[in-house]
Short mmCIF file of C-alpha atoms in Angstrom, two decimals:
data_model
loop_
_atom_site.label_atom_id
_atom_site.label_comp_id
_atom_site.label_asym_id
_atom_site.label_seq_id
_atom_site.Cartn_x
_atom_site.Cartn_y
_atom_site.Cartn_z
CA UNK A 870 0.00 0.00 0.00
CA UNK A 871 2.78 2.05 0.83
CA UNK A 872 4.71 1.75 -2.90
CA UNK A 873 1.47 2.36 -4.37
CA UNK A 874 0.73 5.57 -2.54
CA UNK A 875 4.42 6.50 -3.05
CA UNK A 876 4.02 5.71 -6.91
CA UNK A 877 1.10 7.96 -7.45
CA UNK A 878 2.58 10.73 -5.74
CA UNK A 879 5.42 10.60 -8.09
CA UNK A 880 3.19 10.28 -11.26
CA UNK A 881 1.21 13.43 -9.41
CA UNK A 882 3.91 15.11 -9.25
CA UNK A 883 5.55 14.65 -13.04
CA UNK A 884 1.81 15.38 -14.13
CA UNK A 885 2.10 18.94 -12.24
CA UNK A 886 5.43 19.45 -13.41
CA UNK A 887 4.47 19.00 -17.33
CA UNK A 888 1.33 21.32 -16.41
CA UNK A 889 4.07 24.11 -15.43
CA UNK A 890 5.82 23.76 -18.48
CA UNK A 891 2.78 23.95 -20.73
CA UNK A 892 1.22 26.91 -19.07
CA UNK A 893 3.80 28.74 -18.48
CA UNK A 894 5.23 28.27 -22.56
CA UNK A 895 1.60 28.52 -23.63
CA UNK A 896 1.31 32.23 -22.40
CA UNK A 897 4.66 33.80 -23.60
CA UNK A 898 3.26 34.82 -27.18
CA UNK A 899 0.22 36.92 -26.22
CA UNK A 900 1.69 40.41 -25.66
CA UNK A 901 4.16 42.24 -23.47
CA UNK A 902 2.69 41.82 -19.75
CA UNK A 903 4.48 45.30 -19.25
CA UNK A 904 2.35 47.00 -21.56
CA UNK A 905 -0.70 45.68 -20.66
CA UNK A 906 0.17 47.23 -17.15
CA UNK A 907 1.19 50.53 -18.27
CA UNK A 908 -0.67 51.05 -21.73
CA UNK A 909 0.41 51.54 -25.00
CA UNK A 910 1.54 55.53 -24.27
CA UNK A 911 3.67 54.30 -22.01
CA UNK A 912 7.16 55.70 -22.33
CA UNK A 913 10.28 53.08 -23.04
CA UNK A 914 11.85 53.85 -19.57
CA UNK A 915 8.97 52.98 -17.42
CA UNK A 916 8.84 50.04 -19.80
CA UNK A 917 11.69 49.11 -19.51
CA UNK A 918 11.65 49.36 -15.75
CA UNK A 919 8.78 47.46 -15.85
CA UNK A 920 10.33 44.53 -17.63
CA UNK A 921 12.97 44.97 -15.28
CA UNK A 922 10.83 44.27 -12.31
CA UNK A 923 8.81 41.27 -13.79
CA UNK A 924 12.18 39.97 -14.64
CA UNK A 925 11.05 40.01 -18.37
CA UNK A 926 14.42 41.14 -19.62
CA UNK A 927 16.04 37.76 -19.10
CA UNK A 928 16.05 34.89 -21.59
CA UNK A 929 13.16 32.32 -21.55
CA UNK A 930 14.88 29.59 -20.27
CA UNK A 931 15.93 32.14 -17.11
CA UNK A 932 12.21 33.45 -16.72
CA UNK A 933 11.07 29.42 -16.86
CA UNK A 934 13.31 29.22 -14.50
CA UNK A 935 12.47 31.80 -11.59
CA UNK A 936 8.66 30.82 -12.80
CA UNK A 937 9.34 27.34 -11.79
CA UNK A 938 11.11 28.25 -8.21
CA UNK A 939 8.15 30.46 -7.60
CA UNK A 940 5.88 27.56 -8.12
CA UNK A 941 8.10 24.85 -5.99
CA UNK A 942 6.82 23.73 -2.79
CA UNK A 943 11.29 23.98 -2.20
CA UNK A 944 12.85 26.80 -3.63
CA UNK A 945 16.29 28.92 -3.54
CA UNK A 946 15.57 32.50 -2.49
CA UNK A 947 17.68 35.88 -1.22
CA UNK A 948 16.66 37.67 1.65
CA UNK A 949 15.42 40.27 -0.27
CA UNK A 950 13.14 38.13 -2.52
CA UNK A 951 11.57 36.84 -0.06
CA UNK A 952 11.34 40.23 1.51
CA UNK A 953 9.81 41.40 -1.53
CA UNK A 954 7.56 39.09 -2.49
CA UNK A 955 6.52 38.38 1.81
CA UNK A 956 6.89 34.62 1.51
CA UNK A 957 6.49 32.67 4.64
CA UNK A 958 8.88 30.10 4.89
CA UNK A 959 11.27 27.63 6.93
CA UNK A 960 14.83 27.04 5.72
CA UNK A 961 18.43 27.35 6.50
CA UNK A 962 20.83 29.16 4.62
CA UNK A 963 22.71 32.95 4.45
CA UNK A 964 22.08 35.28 2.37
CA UNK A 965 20.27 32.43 -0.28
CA UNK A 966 18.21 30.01 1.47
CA UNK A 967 16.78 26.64 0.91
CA UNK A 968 13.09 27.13 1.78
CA UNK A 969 10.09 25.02 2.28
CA UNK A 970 6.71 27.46 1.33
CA UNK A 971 3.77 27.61 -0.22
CA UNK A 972 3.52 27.77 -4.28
CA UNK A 973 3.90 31.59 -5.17
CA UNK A 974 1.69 33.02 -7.87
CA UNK A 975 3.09 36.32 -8.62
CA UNK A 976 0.74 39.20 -8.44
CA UNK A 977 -2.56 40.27 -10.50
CA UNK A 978 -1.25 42.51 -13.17
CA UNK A 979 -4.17 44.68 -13.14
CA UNK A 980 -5.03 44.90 -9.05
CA UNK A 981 -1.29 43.91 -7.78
CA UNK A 982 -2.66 41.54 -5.44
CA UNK A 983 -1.31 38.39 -4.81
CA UNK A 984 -2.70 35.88 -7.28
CA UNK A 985 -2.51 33.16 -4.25
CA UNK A 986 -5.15 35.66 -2.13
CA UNK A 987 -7.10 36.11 -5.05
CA UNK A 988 -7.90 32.56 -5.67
CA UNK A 989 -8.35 31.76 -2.08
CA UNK A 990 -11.05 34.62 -1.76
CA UNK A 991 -12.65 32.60 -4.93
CA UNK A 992 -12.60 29.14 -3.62
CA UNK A 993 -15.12 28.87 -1.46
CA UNK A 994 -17.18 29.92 -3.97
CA UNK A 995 -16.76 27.15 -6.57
CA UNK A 996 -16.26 24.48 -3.90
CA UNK A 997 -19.60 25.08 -2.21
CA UNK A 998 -21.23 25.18 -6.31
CA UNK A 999 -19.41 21.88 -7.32
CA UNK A 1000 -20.47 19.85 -3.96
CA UNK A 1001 -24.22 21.45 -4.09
CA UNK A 1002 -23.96 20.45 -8.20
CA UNK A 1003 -22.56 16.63 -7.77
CA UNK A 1004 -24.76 16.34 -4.55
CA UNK A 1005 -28.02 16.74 -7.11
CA UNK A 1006 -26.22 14.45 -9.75
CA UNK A 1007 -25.78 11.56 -7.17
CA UNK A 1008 -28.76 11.63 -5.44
CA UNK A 1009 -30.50 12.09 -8.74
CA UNK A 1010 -28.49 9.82 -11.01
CA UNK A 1011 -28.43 6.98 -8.83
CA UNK A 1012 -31.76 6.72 -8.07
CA UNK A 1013 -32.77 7.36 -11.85
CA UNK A 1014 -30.65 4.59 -12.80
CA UNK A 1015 -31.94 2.09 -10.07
CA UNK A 1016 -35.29 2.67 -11.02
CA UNK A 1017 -34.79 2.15 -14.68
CA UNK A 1018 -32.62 -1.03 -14.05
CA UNK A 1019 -35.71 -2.31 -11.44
CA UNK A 1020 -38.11 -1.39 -13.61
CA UNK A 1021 -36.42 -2.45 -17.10
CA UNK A 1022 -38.58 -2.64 -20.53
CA UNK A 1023 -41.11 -0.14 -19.09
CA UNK A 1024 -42.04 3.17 -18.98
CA UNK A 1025 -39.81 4.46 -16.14
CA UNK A 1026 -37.26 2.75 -17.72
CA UNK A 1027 -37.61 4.49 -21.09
CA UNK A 1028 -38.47 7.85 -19.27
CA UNK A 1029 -35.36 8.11 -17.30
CA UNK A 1030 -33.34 6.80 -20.60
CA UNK A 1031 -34.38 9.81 -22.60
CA UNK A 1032 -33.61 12.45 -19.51
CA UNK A 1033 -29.91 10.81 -19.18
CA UNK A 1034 -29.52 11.39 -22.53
CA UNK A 1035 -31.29 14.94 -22.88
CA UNK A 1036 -28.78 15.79 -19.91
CA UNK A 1037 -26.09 14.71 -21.42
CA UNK A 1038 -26.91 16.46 -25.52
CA UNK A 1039 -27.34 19.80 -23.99
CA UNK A 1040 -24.48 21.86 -23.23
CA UNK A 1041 -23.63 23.58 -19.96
CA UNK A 1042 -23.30 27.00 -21.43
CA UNK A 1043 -26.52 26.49 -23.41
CA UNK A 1044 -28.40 25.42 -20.51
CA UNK A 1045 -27.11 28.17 -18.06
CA UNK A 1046 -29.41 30.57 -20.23
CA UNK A 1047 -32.32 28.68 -20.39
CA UNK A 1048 -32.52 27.82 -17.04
CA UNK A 1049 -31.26 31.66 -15.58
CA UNK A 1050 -34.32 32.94 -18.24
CA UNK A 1051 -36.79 30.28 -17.19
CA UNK A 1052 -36.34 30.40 -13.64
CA UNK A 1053 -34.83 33.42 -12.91
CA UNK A 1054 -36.80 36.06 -14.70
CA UNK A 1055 -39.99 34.35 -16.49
CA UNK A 1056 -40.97 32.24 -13.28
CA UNK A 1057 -39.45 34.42 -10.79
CA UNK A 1058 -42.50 35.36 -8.94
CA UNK A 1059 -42.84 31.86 -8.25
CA UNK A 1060 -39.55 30.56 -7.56
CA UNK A 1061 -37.94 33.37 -5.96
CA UNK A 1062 -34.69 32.81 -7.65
CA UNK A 1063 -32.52 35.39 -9.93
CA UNK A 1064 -31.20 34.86 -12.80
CA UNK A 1065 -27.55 36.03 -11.37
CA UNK A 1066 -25.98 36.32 -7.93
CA UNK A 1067 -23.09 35.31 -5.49
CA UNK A 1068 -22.91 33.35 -2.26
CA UNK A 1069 -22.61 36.85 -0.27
CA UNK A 1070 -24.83 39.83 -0.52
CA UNK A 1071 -23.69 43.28 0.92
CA UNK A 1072 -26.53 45.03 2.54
CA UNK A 1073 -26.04 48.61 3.81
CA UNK A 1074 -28.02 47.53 6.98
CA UNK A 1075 -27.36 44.15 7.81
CA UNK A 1076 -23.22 43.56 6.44
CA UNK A 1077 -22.53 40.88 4.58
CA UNK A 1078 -25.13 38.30 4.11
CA UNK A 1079 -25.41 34.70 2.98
CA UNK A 1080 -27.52 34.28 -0.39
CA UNK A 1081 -26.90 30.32 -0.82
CA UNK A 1082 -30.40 30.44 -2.91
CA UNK A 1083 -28.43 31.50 -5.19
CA UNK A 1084 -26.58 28.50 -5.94
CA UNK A 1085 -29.47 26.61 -6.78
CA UNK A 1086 -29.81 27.23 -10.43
CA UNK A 1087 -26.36 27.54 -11.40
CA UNK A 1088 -25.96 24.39 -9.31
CA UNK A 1089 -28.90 22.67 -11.00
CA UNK A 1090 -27.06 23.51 -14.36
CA UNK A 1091 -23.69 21.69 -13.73
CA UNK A 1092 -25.23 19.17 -12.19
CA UNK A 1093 -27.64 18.36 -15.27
CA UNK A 1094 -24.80 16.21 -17.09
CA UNK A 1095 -22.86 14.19 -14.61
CA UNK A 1096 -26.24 13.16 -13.44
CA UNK A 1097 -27.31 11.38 -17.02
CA UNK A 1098 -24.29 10.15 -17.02
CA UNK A 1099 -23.86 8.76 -13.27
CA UNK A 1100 -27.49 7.45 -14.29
CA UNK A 1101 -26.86 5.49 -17.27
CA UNK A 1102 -23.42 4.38 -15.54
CA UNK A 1103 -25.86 2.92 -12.83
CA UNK A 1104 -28.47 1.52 -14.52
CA UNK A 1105 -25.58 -0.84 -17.05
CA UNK A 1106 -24.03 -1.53 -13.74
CA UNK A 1107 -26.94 -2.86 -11.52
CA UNK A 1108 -28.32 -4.91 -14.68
CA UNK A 1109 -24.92 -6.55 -15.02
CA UNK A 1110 -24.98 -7.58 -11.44
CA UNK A 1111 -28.93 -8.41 -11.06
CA UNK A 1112 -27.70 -11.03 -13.32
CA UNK A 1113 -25.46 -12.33 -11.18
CA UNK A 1114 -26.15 -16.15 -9.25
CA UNK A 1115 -25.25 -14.48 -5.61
CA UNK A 1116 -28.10 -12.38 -6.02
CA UNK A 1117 -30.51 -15.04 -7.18
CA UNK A 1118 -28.94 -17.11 -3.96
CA UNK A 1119 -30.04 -13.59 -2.09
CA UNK A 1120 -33.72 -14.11 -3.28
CA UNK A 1121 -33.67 -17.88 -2.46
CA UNK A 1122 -32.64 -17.13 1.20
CA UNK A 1123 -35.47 -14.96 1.56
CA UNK A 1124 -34.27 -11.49 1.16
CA UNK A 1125 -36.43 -8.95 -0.22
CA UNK A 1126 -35.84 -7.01 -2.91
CA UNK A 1127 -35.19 -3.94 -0.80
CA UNK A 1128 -32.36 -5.69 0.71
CA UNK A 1129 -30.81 -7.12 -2.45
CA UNK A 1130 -30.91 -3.63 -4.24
CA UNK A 1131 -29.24 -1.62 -1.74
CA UNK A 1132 -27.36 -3.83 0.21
CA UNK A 1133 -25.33 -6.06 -2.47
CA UNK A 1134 -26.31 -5.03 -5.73
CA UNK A 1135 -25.65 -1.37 -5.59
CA UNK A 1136 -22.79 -1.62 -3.29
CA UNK A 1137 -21.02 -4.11 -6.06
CA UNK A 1138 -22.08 -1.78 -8.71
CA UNK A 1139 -20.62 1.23 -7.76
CA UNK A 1140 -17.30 0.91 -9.20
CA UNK A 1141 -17.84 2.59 -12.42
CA UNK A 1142 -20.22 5.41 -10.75
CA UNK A 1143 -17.56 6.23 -8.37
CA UNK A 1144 -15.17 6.86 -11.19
CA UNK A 1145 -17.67 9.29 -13.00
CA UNK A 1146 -18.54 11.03 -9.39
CA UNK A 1147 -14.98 11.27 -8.59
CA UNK A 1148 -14.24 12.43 -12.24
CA UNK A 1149 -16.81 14.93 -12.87
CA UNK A 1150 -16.71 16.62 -9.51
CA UNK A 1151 -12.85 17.40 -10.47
CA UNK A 1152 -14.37 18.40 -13.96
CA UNK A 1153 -16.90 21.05 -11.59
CA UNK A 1154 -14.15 22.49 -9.72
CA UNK A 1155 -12.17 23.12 -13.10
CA UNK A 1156 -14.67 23.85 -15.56
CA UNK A 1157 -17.70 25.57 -14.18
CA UNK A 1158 -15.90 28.93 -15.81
CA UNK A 1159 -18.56 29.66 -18.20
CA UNK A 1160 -21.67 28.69 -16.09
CA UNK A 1161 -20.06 30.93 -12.96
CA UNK A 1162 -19.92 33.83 -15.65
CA UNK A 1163 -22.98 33.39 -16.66
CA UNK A 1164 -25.23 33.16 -13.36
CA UNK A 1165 -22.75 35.91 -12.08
CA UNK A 1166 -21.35 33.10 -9.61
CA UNK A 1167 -18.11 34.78 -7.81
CA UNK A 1168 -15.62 31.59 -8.24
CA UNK A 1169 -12.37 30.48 -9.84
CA UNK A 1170 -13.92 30.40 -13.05
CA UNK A 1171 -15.74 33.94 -13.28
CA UNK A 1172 -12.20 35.22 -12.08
CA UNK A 1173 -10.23 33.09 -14.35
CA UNK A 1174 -12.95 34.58 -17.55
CA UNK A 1175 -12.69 38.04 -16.04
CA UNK A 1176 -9.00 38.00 -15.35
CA UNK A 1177 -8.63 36.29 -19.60
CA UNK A 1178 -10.57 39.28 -20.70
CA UNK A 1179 -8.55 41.77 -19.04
CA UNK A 1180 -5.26 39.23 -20.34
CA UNK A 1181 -4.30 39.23 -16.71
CA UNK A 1182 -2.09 36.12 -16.89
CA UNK A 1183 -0.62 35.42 -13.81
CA UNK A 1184 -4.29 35.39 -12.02
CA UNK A 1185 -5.19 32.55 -15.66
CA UNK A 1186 -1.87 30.83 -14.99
CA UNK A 1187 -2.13 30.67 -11.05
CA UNK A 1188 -6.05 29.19 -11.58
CA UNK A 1189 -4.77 26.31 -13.89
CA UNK A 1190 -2.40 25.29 -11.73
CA UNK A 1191 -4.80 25.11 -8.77
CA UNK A 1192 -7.71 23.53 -10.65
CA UNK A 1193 -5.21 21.11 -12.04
CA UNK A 1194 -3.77 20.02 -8.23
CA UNK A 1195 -7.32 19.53 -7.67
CA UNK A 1196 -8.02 17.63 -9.98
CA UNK A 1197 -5.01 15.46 -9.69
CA UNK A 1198 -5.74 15.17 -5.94
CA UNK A 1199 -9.19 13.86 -6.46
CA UNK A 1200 -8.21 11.26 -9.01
CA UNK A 1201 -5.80 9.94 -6.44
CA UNK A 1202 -9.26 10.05 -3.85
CA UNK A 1203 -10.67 8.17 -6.36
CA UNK A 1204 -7.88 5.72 -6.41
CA UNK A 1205 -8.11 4.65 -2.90
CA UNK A 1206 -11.98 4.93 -2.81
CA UNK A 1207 -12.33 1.75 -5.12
CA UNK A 1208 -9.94 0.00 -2.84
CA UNK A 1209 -12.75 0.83 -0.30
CA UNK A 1210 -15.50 0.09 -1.81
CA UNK A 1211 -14.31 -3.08 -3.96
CA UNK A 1212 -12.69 -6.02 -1.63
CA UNK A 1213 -10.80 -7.53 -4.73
CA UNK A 1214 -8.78 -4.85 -5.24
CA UNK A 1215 -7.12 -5.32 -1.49
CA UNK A 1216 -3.55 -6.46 -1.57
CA UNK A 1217 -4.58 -9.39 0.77
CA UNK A 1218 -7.61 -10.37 -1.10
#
């Protein structure tokens, strides 16, 4: 168990590295970052000073590599970057140290803020959408998929066929607009919901107030596909193992079906959804930019279109790495979640 954990944190690892590379490369043709600070009447001084300070004077390979210090969880530092850029740290060392920090993310080119803060501040925000969005998918999904594998050849069978695929035709960005215009503004008077807002509302009276209504349709929307899917995953599944003689010998000792459905079939058909769950939920965290934008949701991704539009690359790079950790992270949850779940996979089994 041990090599196997220590494996996948070394293939986590190369993974993250080759992410570096490729964002950091990807970026270096789409203008001068010190003219998008200063303008283009900028004079070449203060650009140059600029470049200077960003370190932009210095050959690629020398820029990839303060980038890729920066982004080390061990890096070599003077006292005065670290002064500089207010890194907390441990090391040893003199004037250079050896130091053991926290990725560093440069600052926002347009605010100056750190990039790190910045995301933090945005977190919450898609963390609390993605859980409230895979929460409807599961509960939904599964149960869809049990029903239509109970109740096979008839009409909840077929109905719960055609909304697993219905959720899975329509696109995320398309379905953001119907459902903000549906819900939000033509049946607003009777659902109460908007058709944009954030987890906090600032009211000159009362501070800062929670609005968590407001997740529900942007919520609804990104949960919309992984539930066909997690429902079609579960209905092949439990018809694959309804098949199966242990659950006939189930029915011959006098369980009912009740018992046999929840207790052993789903439990031995969960592989497959627990790889789409795990999947998609990493796919939420990274890619809910569009559906954030649209429903005004203040997260990783309305920052990361926001900051794109504004070509703001540190705050683009610094949410690609972060997304991609998480996502990395969750595939390694995943990992040890069908050792959990599935007894054969046990090294003693």
């Amino acid at each position: 168990m041990i090599n196997r954990l220590f494996n996948r944190l070394i293939y986590a690892s190369l993974v993250m590295l080759g992410v570096v590379v490729i964002v950091f490369f990807l970026f270096q043709g789409f203008g001068d970052p010190s003219r998008l600070i200063l303008g283009q009447r900028a004079d070449a001084g203060t650009l140059d000073n600029i470049r200077r300070d960003l370190r932009l004077d210095k050959p690629k390979w020398k820029q990839f590599a303060y980038y890729l210090n920066d982004v080390s969880p061990i890096s070599v530092y003077s006292k005065k970057d670290l002064a500089e850029k207010d890194i907390h740290w441990l090391g040893v060392g003199g004037n250079t140290k050896l130091v053991l920090k926290f990725p560093y993310l440069n600052r926002s080119y347009q605010t100056r803020k750190e990039v790190w803060t910045m995301l933090m501040e945005a977190l919450p925000g898609t963390f609390i959408l993605a859980f409230l969005a895979i929460f409807i998918a599961i509960v939904c999904g599964m149960a869809l998929g049990v029903l239509a594998a109970v109740k096979k050849d008839t009409w909840m069978d077929t109905t719960a066929i055609f909304t697993s695929v219905l959720g899975i035709s329509a696109p995320s960005f398309f379905m953001s607009i119907v459902i903000a215009y549906v819900f939000g503004f033509v049946l607003n008077q009777y659902t109460g919901l908007q058709m944009t807002g954030s987890l906090f509302d600032t009211d000159p009276f009362n501070g800062r107030q929670w609005q968590l209504r407001n997740a529900i349709l942007p919520a609804l929307t990104l949960g919309l596909r992984p539930m066909a899917i997690i429902a079609q995953l579960t209905r092949g599944s439990m018809l694959d193992i309804l098949n199966q003689d242990y659950i006939r010998t189930a029915y011959a000792k006098g369980l009912s079906q009740k018992q046999v459905i929840w207790r052993h079939a789903l439990r031995n058909a969960l592989n497959p959804v627990i790889t789409a769950i795990t999947g998609w939920f990493a796919e939420l965290l990274a890619g809910a930019f569009f559906v954030e934008y649209i429903f005004g949701w203040k997260g990783i991704g309305k920052l990361t279109v926001d900051a794109l539009a504004k070509l703001d690359f540190p705050v683009v790079m610094g949410s690609v790495l972060v997304t991609s950790f998480f996502f990395i992270s969750i595939n390694m949850l995943a990992d040890w979640l069908y050792h959990m779940v599935d007894p054969r996979l046990k090294p003693n089994a």
